[in-house]
Amino acid sequence: MKFLTEYRNKEIALAFSKKIKRIAKNKWVIMEICGSQTHTILRDGIDLLLPENVILVHGPGCPVCVTPLEIIDYAHELSLRKDVILCSYGDMLRVPGTKGSLNDAKAKGGDVKMVYSPLDALEIAKNNPDKKIVFFAIGFETTTPMNAKAIEIAEKEKIENFYVLTSQVRVPPAIEAILNSPGCEIKGFLAPGHVCTVMGYEEYEPITEKYNVPIVVTGFEPLDMLEGIYLLIKALEEKNYTVINQYKRSVRREGNKEAKKTILKIFETGDMRWRGIGVIPDSGFVLKQRYKKFDARNLLADKIKSEENKLCIAAEILQGKKKPTDCSAYRRICTPENPLGAPMVSSEGACAAYYKYGK
Amino acid sequence: MCLGIPGKVIEVYERDGTKMGKVEFGKIKREVCLSFTPDAKPGDYVIVHVGFAISILNEKEAMEIFKTFKEISRIEDEISN
Ligand code: SF4
């Protein structure tokens, strides 16, 4: 397929591998933020092509994994209400909550529907005027503009039974939180190519200056990733602390202006809780006052008591401090069929990637 | 959920004031919202996330990268021979 297969050439991958080995003189710990890239690394054995002194650690860029447990429990509770249809991306349905997953809620009689896009949820709202339709709007900057668009359309078309339950997070404040955490060994980052396709990379420039770290905006195919790693190691060896754009075919410095405009019409930045990591200042997008009537949090008054599974070390995994293989439950108790934590469920979770590719 | 894969635009139209299109991913065709890529036209390749195109792929940049790839292969071959 065009724009895919040509980025999977084995000979060029091996050439990159040799080149990286040749230029990497020091020990470098680098992090890929994005969970899709974690999957590419494990699927294609990118880590095996790197010299021992280049260490890849996996970051928090799994939207399903960082969605707080309280919000999952909230969605569970809402879906059990007779007047609510809860619409969610498929990945979210299997994440265990305190009282079970959304799939369990469905088995208990909750109306839970899997959708591919917030526009699908909007369609369901139009077709079910007597029900409240809640779209579980989770994700990074890549899916925030779509949530904003759905709200914009709902307002324009006066679809008054459409609500969003949001957990929308931003990458740059998470990078800063990781760099500020005690004992951080990470010296450079691969920034997620599609987040930057939407937002551009201006926001990353002050980070490179403040912390002396290079950041390479990187694509998702094996050769994209190898080139991204090569550029990052080269920048580290040359002490070139800037943003470099490897994924030029999709990313422009200013990002996608239309998408950004739509986000900022409906949302503003605000403090946000990341599952396992805690609250990171200004790291989320929340509804502006004017659009609060779309907030599904208004629908439930009760407090929900959420409880994390004691065995799961997802918090450390999401910060790159531990690998799935360090978890005592990994493979023995926690499997994709019986996941204890979100990183084993999601197609972008590190535990699922390790499991699938046989680590 | 973040499956941002490239597809080829084969049709562009408007529905209720929103720019939409048909996009082909290999053998699969899907309706995609094009409101964030207002310049998309049939023949363009777009990256699609949760039912929306987020960028039109730049063919010139895509070709450039292959030059780099070839160059890297050539240099590494020379060094090892
Ligand atoms: S293997 Fe399972 S229990 Fe362990 S960290 Fe991953 S998701 Fe949590």
CSV table of C-alpha atoms and ligand atoms in Angstrom, one decimal:
chain,number,residue,atom,x,y,z
A,1,MET,CA,0.0,0.0,0.0
A,2,LYS,CA,1.3,3.4,-0.9
A,3,PHE,CA,2.8,5.4,2.0
A,4,LEU,CA,3.0,2.2,4.1
A,5,THR,CA,5.0,-0.7,2.6
A,6,GLU,CA,7.8,1.4,1.3
A,7,TYR,CA,8.7,2.4,4.9
A,8,ARG,CA,9.2,-1.3,5.9
A,9,ASN,CA,12.3,-2.1,3.8
A,10,LYS,CA,14.6,-4.5,5.6
A,11,GLU,CA,17.9,-3.5,3.9
A,12,ILE,CA,17.4,0.2,4.7
A,13,ALA,CA,16.5,-0.8,8.3
A,14,LEU,CA,19.8,-2.6,8.6
A,15,ALA,CA,21.7,0.3,7.2
A,16,PHE,CA,20.1,2.6,9.8
A,17,SER,CA,21.0,0.1,12.5
A,18,LYS,CA,24.7,0.1,11.5
A,19,LYS,CA,24.7,3.9,11.2
A,20,ILE,CA,23.2,4.3,14.7
A,21,LYS,CA,25.7,1.9,16.1
A,22,ARG,CA,28.5,3.9,14.5
A,23,ILE,CA,27.5,7.3,15.8
A,24,ALA,CA,26.3,6.4,19.3
A,25,LYS,CA,29.4,7.0,21.4
A,26,ASN,CA,27.7,7.5,24.8
A,27,LYS,CA,25.0,5.8,26.8
A,28,TRP,CA,21.6,7.4,25.9
A,29,VAL,CA,18.2,6.7,27.4
A,30,ILE,CA,15.5,7.9,25.1
A,31,MET,CA,11.7,7.7,25.3
A,32,GLU,CA,9.1,7.2,22.7
A,33,ILE,CA,5.9,8.8,24.0
A,34,CYS,CA,3.4,7.2,21.8
A,35,GLY,CA,1.9,3.7,22.4
A,36,SER,CA,1.5,3.0,18.6
A,37,GLN,CA,5.3,3.5,18.3
A,38,THR,CA,5.8,1.1,21.3
A,39,HIS,CA,3.9,-1.4,19.2
A,40,THR,CA,6.0,-0.8,16.1
A,41,ILE,CA,9.2,-1.2,18.2
A,42,LEU,CA,8.1,-4.6,19.5
A,43,ARG,CA,6.4,-5.9,16.4
A,44,ASP,CA,9.4,-5.1,14.2
A,45,GLY,CA,12.1,-5.7,16.7
A,46,ILE,CA,13.4,-2.1,16.5
A,47,ASP,CA,15.0,-2.5,19.9
A,48,LEU,CA,17.0,-5.4,18.7
A,49,LEU,CA,18.6,-3.3,15.9
A,50,LEU,CA,20.0,-0.8,18.5
A,51,PRO,CA,23.4,-0.9,20.2
A,52,GLU,CA,23.4,-1.7,23.9
A,53,ASN,CA,24.2,1.9,24.8
A,54,VAL,CA,21.0,3.2,23.2
A,55,ILE,CA,18.1,2.3,25.6
A,56,LEU,CA,14.5,2.8,24.6
A,57,VAL,CA,11.9,3.4,27.3
A,58,HIS,CA,8.2,3.5,26.7
A,59,GLY,CA,6.2,6.5,27.5
A,60,PRO,CA,2.6,7.4,28.6
A,61,GLY,CA,1.1,7.8,25.2
A,62,CYS,CA,-1.6,5.3,25.5
A,63,PRO,CA,-5.0,7.1,25.7
A,64,VAL,CA,-6.8,4.2,27.2
A,65,CYS,CA,-4.1,3.6,29.8
A,66,VAL,CA,-4.0,7.2,31.1
A,67,THR,CA,-7.8,7.6,31.4
A,68,PRO,CA,-8.4,7.8,35.2
A,69,LEU,CA,-10.2,4.9,36.9
A,70,GLU,CA,-12.8,7.3,38.4
A,71,ILE,CA,-13.9,8.3,34.9
A,72,ILE,CA,-14.2,4.7,33.8
A,73,ASP,CA,-16.3,3.9,36.9
A,74,TYR,CA,-18.3,7.0,36.2
A,75,ALA,CA,-19.0,5.8,32.6
A,76,HIS,CA,-19.9,2.4,34.0
A,77,GLU,CA,-22.4,3.9,36.4
A,78,LEU,CA,-23.9,6.2,33.7
A,79,SER,CA,-24.4,3.3,31.3
A,80,LEU,CA,-26.6,1.5,33.8
A,81,ARG,CA,-29.1,4.3,33.8
A,82,LYS,CA,-32.2,3.5,31.9
A,83,ASP,CA,-32.2,6.9,30.0
A,84,VAL,CA,-28.5,6.7,28.9
A,85,ILE,CA,-26.8,5.2,25.9
A,86,LEU,CA,-23.0,5.2,26.5
A,87,CYS,CA,-20.9,5.3,23.3
A,88,SER,CA,-17.3,4.5,23.5
A,89,TYR,CA,-14.3,3.4,21.4
A,90,GLY,CA,-13.9,-0.3,21.4
A,91,ASP,CA,-10.6,-0.4,23.3
A,92,MET,CA,-12.2,1.3,26.3
A,93,LEU,CA,-14.9,-1.4,26.7
A,94,ARG,CA,-12.6,-4.0,28.2
A,95,VAL,CA,-10.7,-1.9,30.7
A,96,PRO,CA,-11.4,-3.2,34.2
A,97,GLY,CA,-13.1,-0.7,36.5
A,98,THR,CA,-13.8,-1.0,40.2
A,99,LYS,CA,-17.1,-2.7,39.5
A,100,GLY,CA,-16.1,-4.2,36.2
A,101,SER,CA,-15.6,-3.0,32.7
A,102,LEU,CA,-18.0,-1.4,30.4
A,103,ASN,CA,-18.6,-4.8,28.7
A,104,ASP,CA,-19.6,-6.0,32.2
A,105,ALA,CA,-22.0,-3.1,32.5
A,106,LYS,CA,-23.5,-4.2,29.2
A,107,ALA,CA,-23.9,-7.7,30.5
A,108,LYS,CA,-25.8,-6.2,33.5
A,109,GLY,CA,-28.2,-4.5,31.1
A,110,GLY,CA,-26.4,-1.2,30.5
A,111,ASP,CA,-26.8,0.2,27.0
A,112,VAL,CA,-23.2,0.4,25.8
A,113,LYS,CA,-22.4,1.0,22.1
A,114,MET,CA,-19.1,0.7,20.4
A,115,VAL,CA,-18.4,3.6,18.0
A,116,TYR,CA,-15.5,4.5,15.7
A,117,SER,CA,-16.0,8.2,15.8
A,118,PRO,CA,-17.8,10.9,17.8
A,119,LEU,CA,-19.9,11.5,14.7
A,120,ASP,CA,-21.3,8.0,15.1
A,121,ALA,CA,-22.4,8.9,18.6
A,122,LEU,CA,-24.0,12.1,17.3
A,123,GLU,CA,-25.9,10.0,14.8
A,124,ILE,CA,-27.2,7.7,17.6
A,125,ALA,CA,-28.3,10.9,19.5
A,126,LYS,CA,-30.3,12.1,16.5
A,127,ASN,CA,-32.0,8.7,16.2
A,128,ASN,CA,-32.8,8.3,19.9
A,129,PRO,CA,-34.3,11.7,21.0
A,130,ASP,CA,-35.8,10.2,24.1
A,131,LYS,CA,-32.4,9.0,25.4
A,132,LYS,CA,-29.3,10.8,26.7
A,133,ILE,CA,-26.3,9.9,24.5
A,134,VAL,CA,-23.0,10.1,26.3
A,135,PHE,CA,-19.8,9.9,24.2
A,136,PHE,CA,-16.8,8.7,26.2
A,137,ALA,CA,-14.4,11.3,24.8
A,138,ILE,CA,-11.0,10.1,25.8
A,139,GLY,CA,-7.6,10.6,24.2
A,140,PHE,CA,-4.7,12.9,23.2
A,141,GLU,CA,-4.6,15.9,20.9
A,142,THR,CA,-5.2,13.5,18.0
A,143,THR,CA,-8.8,12.9,18.9
A,144,THR,CA,-9.7,16.2,20.8
A,145,PRO,CA,-10.5,18.1,17.6
A,146,MET,CA,-13.1,15.5,16.6
A,147,ASN,CA,-14.8,15.8,20.0
A,148,ALA,CA,-14.9,19.5,19.5
A,149,LYS,CA,-16.3,19.2,16.1
A,150,ALA,CA,-19.1,16.9,17.4
A,151,ILE,CA,-20.0,19.4,20.0
A,152,GLU,CA,-20.0,22.2,17.4
A,153,ILE,CA,-22.3,20.2,15.2
A,154,ALA,CA,-24.6,19.3,18.1
A,155,GLU,CA,-24.9,23.0,19.0
A,156,LYS,CA,-25.5,24.0,15.4
A,157,GLU,CA,-28.1,21.3,14.8
A,158,LYS,CA,-29.7,21.7,18.3
A,159,ILE,CA,-29.1,18.1,19.3
A,160,GLU,CA,-29.8,18.5,22.9
A,161,ASN,CA,-29.5,14.9,24.1
A,162,PHE,CA,-25.7,14.7,23.3
A,163,TYR,CA,-23.2,14.7,26.1
A,164,VAL,CA,-19.4,14.1,26.4
A,165,LEU,CA,-17.5,12.5,29.2
A,166,THR,CA,-14.1,13.8,28.6
A,167,SER,CA,-10.6,12.8,29.6
A,168,GLN,CA,-8.5,14.7,27.0
A,169,VAL,CA,-4.8,15.0,27.6
A,170,ARG,CA,-1.9,17.0,26.1
A,171,VAL,CA,1.6,15.6,25.5
A,172,PRO,CA,3.9,18.6,26.2
A,173,PRO,CA,3.1,19.0,29.9
A,174,ALA,CA,3.5,15.2,30.3
A,175,ILE,CA,7.1,15.5,28.8
A,176,GLU,CA,7.8,18.2,31.4
A,177,ALA,CA,6.4,16.1,34.2
A,178,ILE,CA,8.6,13.2,33.2
A,179,LEU,CA,11.7,15.4,33.0
A,180,ASN,CA,10.9,16.9,36.4
A,181,SER,CA,10.4,13.6,38.1
A,182,PRO,CA,13.3,12.7,40.5
A,183,GLY,CA,16.0,10.5,39.0
A,184,CYS,CA,14.8,10.9,35.4
A,185,GLU,CA,17.5,9.5,33.1
A,186,ILE,CA,15.8,10.3,29.8
A,187,LYS,CA,17.9,12.4,27.5
A,188,GLY,CA,15.8,12.7,24.4
A,189,PHE,CA,12.3,12.1,23.1
A,190,LEU,CA,10.6,10.8,20.0
A,191,ALA,CA,7.5,13.0,19.8
A,192,PRO,CA,4.3,11.4,18.4
A,193,GLY,CA,3.9,12.3,14.7
A,194,HIS,CA,0.1,12.4,14.7
A,195,VAL,CA,-0.2,14.6,17.9
A,196,CYS,CA,2.2,17.0,16.1
A,197,THR,CA,0.2,16.7,12.9
A,198,VAL,CA,-2.7,18.3,14.8
A,199,MET,CA,-0.8,20.6,17.1
A,200,GLY,CA,2.4,21.3,15.3
A,201,TYR,CA,5.6,21.4,17.3
A,202,GLU,CA,6.0,25.0,18.4
A,203,GLU,CA,5.0,23.9,22.0
A,204,TYR,CA,8.0,21.6,22.1
A,205,GLU,CA,10.6,24.2,21.3
A,206,PRO,CA,10.6,25.8,24.8
A,207,ILE,CA,11.0,22.3,26.4
A,208,THR,CA,14.2,21.6,24.3
A,209,GLU,CA,15.7,24.9,25.5
A,210,LYS,CA,14.6,24.7,29.1
A,211,TYR,CA,15.8,21.1,29.7
A,212,ASN,CA,18.5,20.6,27.1
A,213,VAL,CA,16.8,17.7,25.4
A,214,PRO,CA,16.4,17.1,21.7
A,215,ILE,CA,13.0,16.1,20.5
A,216,VAL,CA,12.4,14.4,17.2
A,217,VAL,CA,8.9,14.4,15.8
A,218,THR,CA,8.6,10.9,14.4
A,219,GLY,CA,6.3,8.8,12.2
A,220,PHE,CA,5.1,5.3,12.9
A,221,GLU,CA,6.5,2.9,10.3
A,222,PRO,CA,9.8,1.0,11.1
A,223,LEU,CA,12.0,3.2,8.9
A,224,ASP,CA,10.4,6.4,10.3
A,225,MET,CA,11.2,5.2,13.8
A,226,LEU,CA,14.8,4.2,12.9
A,227,GLU,CA,15.4,7.5,11.2
A,228,GLY,CA,13.9,9.2,14.2
A,229,ILE,CA,16.2,7.4,16.6
A,230,TYR,CA,19.2,8.1,14.3
A,231,LEU,CA,18.4,11.8,14.3
A,232,LEU,CA,17.9,11.9,18.0
A,233,ILE,CA,21.2,10.1,18.8
A,234,LYS,CA,23.0,12.4,16.3
A,235,ALA,CA,21.4,15.5,18.0
A,236,LEU,CA,22.5,14.1,21.5
A,237,GLU,CA,26.0,13.5,20.4
A,238,GLU,CA,26.2,16.9,18.8
A,239,LYS,CA,24.5,18.6,21.8
A,240,ASN,CA,21.9,20.0,19.4
A,241,TYR,CA,18.9,20.6,21.7
A,242,THR,CA,16.2,21.5,19.2
A,243,VAL,CA,13.0,20.1,17.7
A,244,ILE,CA,13.7,18.0,14.5
A,245,ASN,CA,10.9,17.0,12.2
A,246,GLN,CA,11.3,13.5,10.8
A,247,TYR,CA,7.7,13.1,9.8
A,248,LYS,CA,7.6,15.9,7.3
A,249,ARG,CA,5.1,14.3,5.0
A,250,SER,CA,2.4,14.9,7.6
A,251,VAL,CA,3.7,17.4,10.1
A,252,ARG,CA,4.0,21.1,9.7
A,253,ARG,CA,5.5,23.4,12.4
A,254,GLU,CA,2.1,25.2,12.9
A,255,GLY,CA,0.1,21.9,12.8
A,256,ASN,CA,-3.4,21.7,11.4
A,257,LYS,CA,-4.9,25.2,11.8
A,258,GLU,CA,-8.5,24.1,11.3
A,259,ALA,CA,-8.3,21.4,13.9
A,260,LYS,CA,-6.6,23.7,16.4
A,261,LYS,CA,-9.1,26.4,15.9
A,262,THR,CA,-12.0,24.0,16.5
A,263,ILE,CA,-10.4,22.7,19.7
A,264,LEU,CA,-9.9,26.2,21.1
A,265,LYS,CA,-13.4,27.2,20.2
A,266,ILE,CA,-14.9,24.5,22.5
A,267,PHE,CA,-12.1,23.6,25.0
A,268,GLU,CA,-9.5,25.4,27.1
A,269,THR,CA,-6.5,23.9,28.7
A,270,GLY,CA,-6.7,22.9,32.4
A,271,ASP,CA,-5.2,20.7,35.0
A,272,MET,CA,-5.8,17.0,34.3
A,273,ARG,CA,-5.4,13.7,36.2
A,274,TRP,CA,-3.5,11.0,34.4
A,275,ARG,CA,-4.1,7.5,35.6
A,276,GLY,CA,-1.1,6.2,37.6
A,277,ILE,CA,0.8,9.5,37.2
A,278,GLY,CA,-1.5,12.0,39.0
A,279,VAL,CA,-2.5,15.5,38.2
A,280,ILE,CA,-0.3,17.3,35.7
A,281,PRO,CA,-0.8,21.1,35.6
A,282,ASP,CA,-2.4,22.4,32.5
A,283,SER,CA,-2.2,19.0,30.8
A,284,GLY,CA,-5.7,18.6,29.6
A,285,PHE,CA,-8.5,20.1,27.5
A,286,VAL,CA,-11.7,20.9,29.4
A,287,LEU,CA,-15.0,22.3,28.2
A,288,LYS,CA,-15.3,26.1,28.2
A,289,GLN,CA,-18.0,27.5,30.5
A,290,ARG,CA,-20.2,28.2,27.5
A,291,TYR,CA,-20.2,24.5,26.5
A,292,LYS,CA,-20.7,23.0,30.0
A,293,LYS,CA,-24.2,22.0,29.1
A,294,PHE,CA,-22.6,19.1,27.1
A,295,ASP,CA,-20.7,17.8,30.1
A,296,ALA,CA,-21.9,14.3,31.1
A,297,ARG,CA,-20.5,14.9,34.6
A,298,ASN,CA,-23.6,16.9,35.3
A,299,LEU,CA,-25.7,13.8,34.8
A,300,LEU,CA,-24.6,12.0,38.0
A,301,ALA,CA,-24.6,13.5,41.4
A,302,ASP,CA,-23.3,10.5,43.4
A,303,LYS,CA,-19.8,10.1,44.5
A,304,ILE,CA,-18.1,7.0,43.2
A,305,LYS,CA,-15.5,5.1,45.1
A,306,SER,CA,-12.7,3.9,42.9
A,307,GLU,CA,-10.1,1.3,43.8
A,308,GLU,CA,-7.0,0.4,41.8
A,309,ASN,CA,-5.8,-3.1,41.5
A,310,LYS,CA,-3.0,-3.6,44.0
A,311,LEU,CA,-0.8,-5.8,41.8
A,312,CYS,CA,-0.8,-3.6,38.7
A,313,ILE,CA,2.3,-1.4,38.3
A,314,ALA,CA,0.9,0.6,35.3
A,315,ALA,CA,1.8,3.8,37.0
A,316,GLU,CA,5.6,3.1,36.7
A,317,ILE,CA,5.2,1.6,33.3
A,318,LEU,CA,3.5,4.7,32.0
A,319,GLN,CA,6.4,6.8,33.2
A,320,GLY,CA,9.0,4.6,31.6
A,321,LYS,CA,10.3,3.6,35.1
A,322,LYS,CA,9.5,-0.1,34.7
A,323,LYS,CA,8.8,-2.5,31.9
A,324,PRO,CA,5.8,-4.9,31.7
A,325,THR,CA,8.2,-7.8,32.4
A,326,ASP,CA,9.0,-6.3,35.8
A,327,CYS,CA,5.3,-6.8,36.9
A,328,SER,CA,4.7,-9.9,39.0
A,329,ALA,CA,1.3,-10.3,37.4
A,330,TYR,CA,2.5,-10.0,33.8
A,331,ARG,CA,1.6,-13.2,31.8
A,332,ARG,CA,0.9,-15.2,35.0
A,333,ILE,CA,-2.3,-13.5,36.1
A,334,CYS,CA,-2.6,-10.6,33.7
A,335,THR,CA,-3.3,-11.5,30.1
A,336,PRO,CA,-5.2,-9.8,27.3
A,337,GLU,CA,-8.1,-12.3,28.0
A,338,ASN,CA,-8.0,-11.4,31.7
A,339,PRO,CA,-6.4,-8.0,32.0
A,340,LEU,CA,-5.8,-6.4,35.4
A,341,GLY,CA,-4.8,-3.0,34.1
A,342,ALA,CA,-5.4,-0.8,31.1
A,343,PRO,CA,-2.0,-1.3,29.5
A,344,MET,CA,-2.9,-5.0,28.9
A,345,VAL,CA,-6.1,-4.1,27.2
A,346,SER,CA,-5.3,-1.3,24.8
A,347,SER,CA,-3.9,-1.8,21.3
A,348,GLU,CA,-1.5,1.0,22.4
A,349,GLY,CA,-0.6,-0.4,25.8
A,350,ALA,CA,2.9,-1.5,26.5
A,351,CYS,CA,1.9,-4.7,28.4
A,352,ALA,CA,-0.3,-5.7,25.4
A,353,ALA,CA,2.6,-5.1,23.0
A,354,TYR,CA,5.0,-7.2,25.1
A,355,TYR,CA,2.4,-10.0,25.4
A,356,LYS,CA,1.5,-9.9,21.7
A,357,TYR,CA,5.1,-10.0,20.5
A,358,GLY,CA,6.2,-12.6,22.9
A,359,LYS,CA,8.5,-10.8,25.3
B,1,MET,CA,-8.1,3.8,18.8
B,2,CYS,CA,-5.3,6.0,17.5
B,3,LEU,CA,-5.0,4.1,14.2
B,4,GLY,CA,-3.8,6.9,12.0
B,5,ILE,CA,-3.5,5.2,8.7
B,6,PRO,CA,-3.1,6.7,5.2
B,7,GLY,CA,-5.9,6.4,2.7
B,8,LYS,CA,-6.6,7.7,-0.8
B,9,VAL,CA,-9.4,10.3,-1.2
B,10,ILE,CA,-11.7,9.1,-4.0
B,11,GLU,CA,-14.7,11.4,-3.6
B,12,VAL,CA,-15.4,14.8,-2.0
B,13,TYR,CA,-18.9,16.2,-1.1
B,14,GLU,CA,-20.7,18.2,1.4
B,15,ARG,CA,-23.4,17.0,3.9
B,16,ASP,CA,-25.4,19.4,6.1
B,17,GLY,CA,-22.7,22.0,5.6
B,18,THR,CA,-19.8,19.7,6.6
B,19,LYS,CA,-17.1,18.7,4.1
B,20,MET,CA,-17.1,14.9,3.8
B,21,GLY,CA,-15.4,12.3,1.5
B,22,LYS,CA,-14.9,8.7,0.6
B,23,VAL,CA,-11.5,7.4,1.4
B,24,GLU,CA,-10.0,4.1,0.3
B,25,PHE,CA,-7.7,2.0,2.6
B,26,GLY,CA,-6.5,-0.8,0.4
B,27,LYS,CA,-9.7,-2.6,-0.4
B,28,ILE,CA,-11.9,-0.9,2.2
B,29,LYS,CA,-13.8,2.3,1.6
B,30,ARG,CA,-15.0,4.5,4.4
B,31,GLU,CA,-16.8,7.9,4.8
B,32,VAL,CA,-14.5,10.4,6.4
B,33,CYS,CA,-15.0,13.9,7.6
B,34,LEU,CA,-12.8,16.3,5.7
B,35,SER,CA,-13.5,19.5,7.7
B,36,PHE,CA,-10.0,19.7,9.1
B,37,THR,CA,-8.4,19.2,5.6
B,38,PRO,CA,-10.6,21.6,3.5
B,39,ASP,CA,-8.1,21.4,0.6
B,40,ALA,CA,-8.4,17.6,0.2
B,41,LYS,CA,-9.3,16.5,-3.3
B,42,PRO,CA,-9.7,13.2,-5.0
B,43,GLY,CA,-6.3,11.5,-5.5
B,44,ASP,CA,-4.8,13.0,-2.3
B,45,TYR,CA,-3.6,10.7,0.5
B,46,VAL,CA,-4.8,11.7,3.9
B,47,ILE,CA,-4.1,10.4,7.5
B,48,VAL,CA,-7.4,9.4,9.1
B,49,HIS,CA,-8.1,9.3,12.9
B,50,VAL,CA,-11.5,8.3,14.3
B,51,GLY,CA,-13.3,9.2,11.2
B,52,PHE,CA,-11.6,12.5,10.4
B,53,ALA,CA,-8.7,13.3,8.1
B,54,ILE,CA,-6.0,15.2,10.0
B,55,SER,CA,-3.5,15.9,7.2
B,56,ILE,CA,-3.0,15.6,3.5
B,57,LEU,CA,0.3,13.8,2.9
B,58,ASN,CA,2.9,15.9,1.2
B,59,GLU,CA,4.1,13.8,-1.8
B,60,LYS,CA,7.2,15.9,-2.3
B,61,GLU,CA,8.4,15.4,1.3
B,62,ALA,CA,7.5,11.7,1.0
B,63,MET,CA,9.9,11.5,-2.0
B,64,GLU,CA,12.6,13.4,-0.2
B,65,ILE,CA,12.8,10.9,2.5
B,66,PHE,CA,13.5,8.1,0.0
B,67,LYS,CA,16.5,10.0,-1.2
B,68,THR,CA,17.8,10.0,2.4
B,69,PHE,CA,17.0,6.3,2.8
B,70,LYS,CA,18.9,5.4,-0.4
B,71,GLU,CA,21.8,7.6,0.6
B,72,ILE,CA,22.1,6.0,4.0
B,73,SER,CA,22.0,2.5,2.4
B,74,ARG,CA,24.7,3.5,-0.1
B,75,ILE,CA,27.1,5.0,2.5
B,76,GLU,CA,26.7,2.0,4.8
B,77,ASP,CA,27.3,-0.4,1.9
B,78,GLU,CA,30.5,1.5,1.1
B,79,ILE,CA,31.7,1.5,4.6
B,80,SER,CA,31.2,-2.3,5.1
B,81,ASN,CA,32.8,-3.2,1.7
C,1,SF4,S1,1.0,-6.7,33.2
C,1,SF4,FE1,-1.1,-6.3,33.8
C,1,SF4,S2,-1.0,-5.9,36.0
C,1,SF4,FE2,1.0,-5.8,35.3
C,1,SF4,S3,1.3,-3.6,34.9
C,1,SF4,FE3,0.6,-4.5,33.0
C,1,SF4,S4,-1.6,-4.2,33.0
C,1,SF4,FE4,-0.9,-3.9,35.1
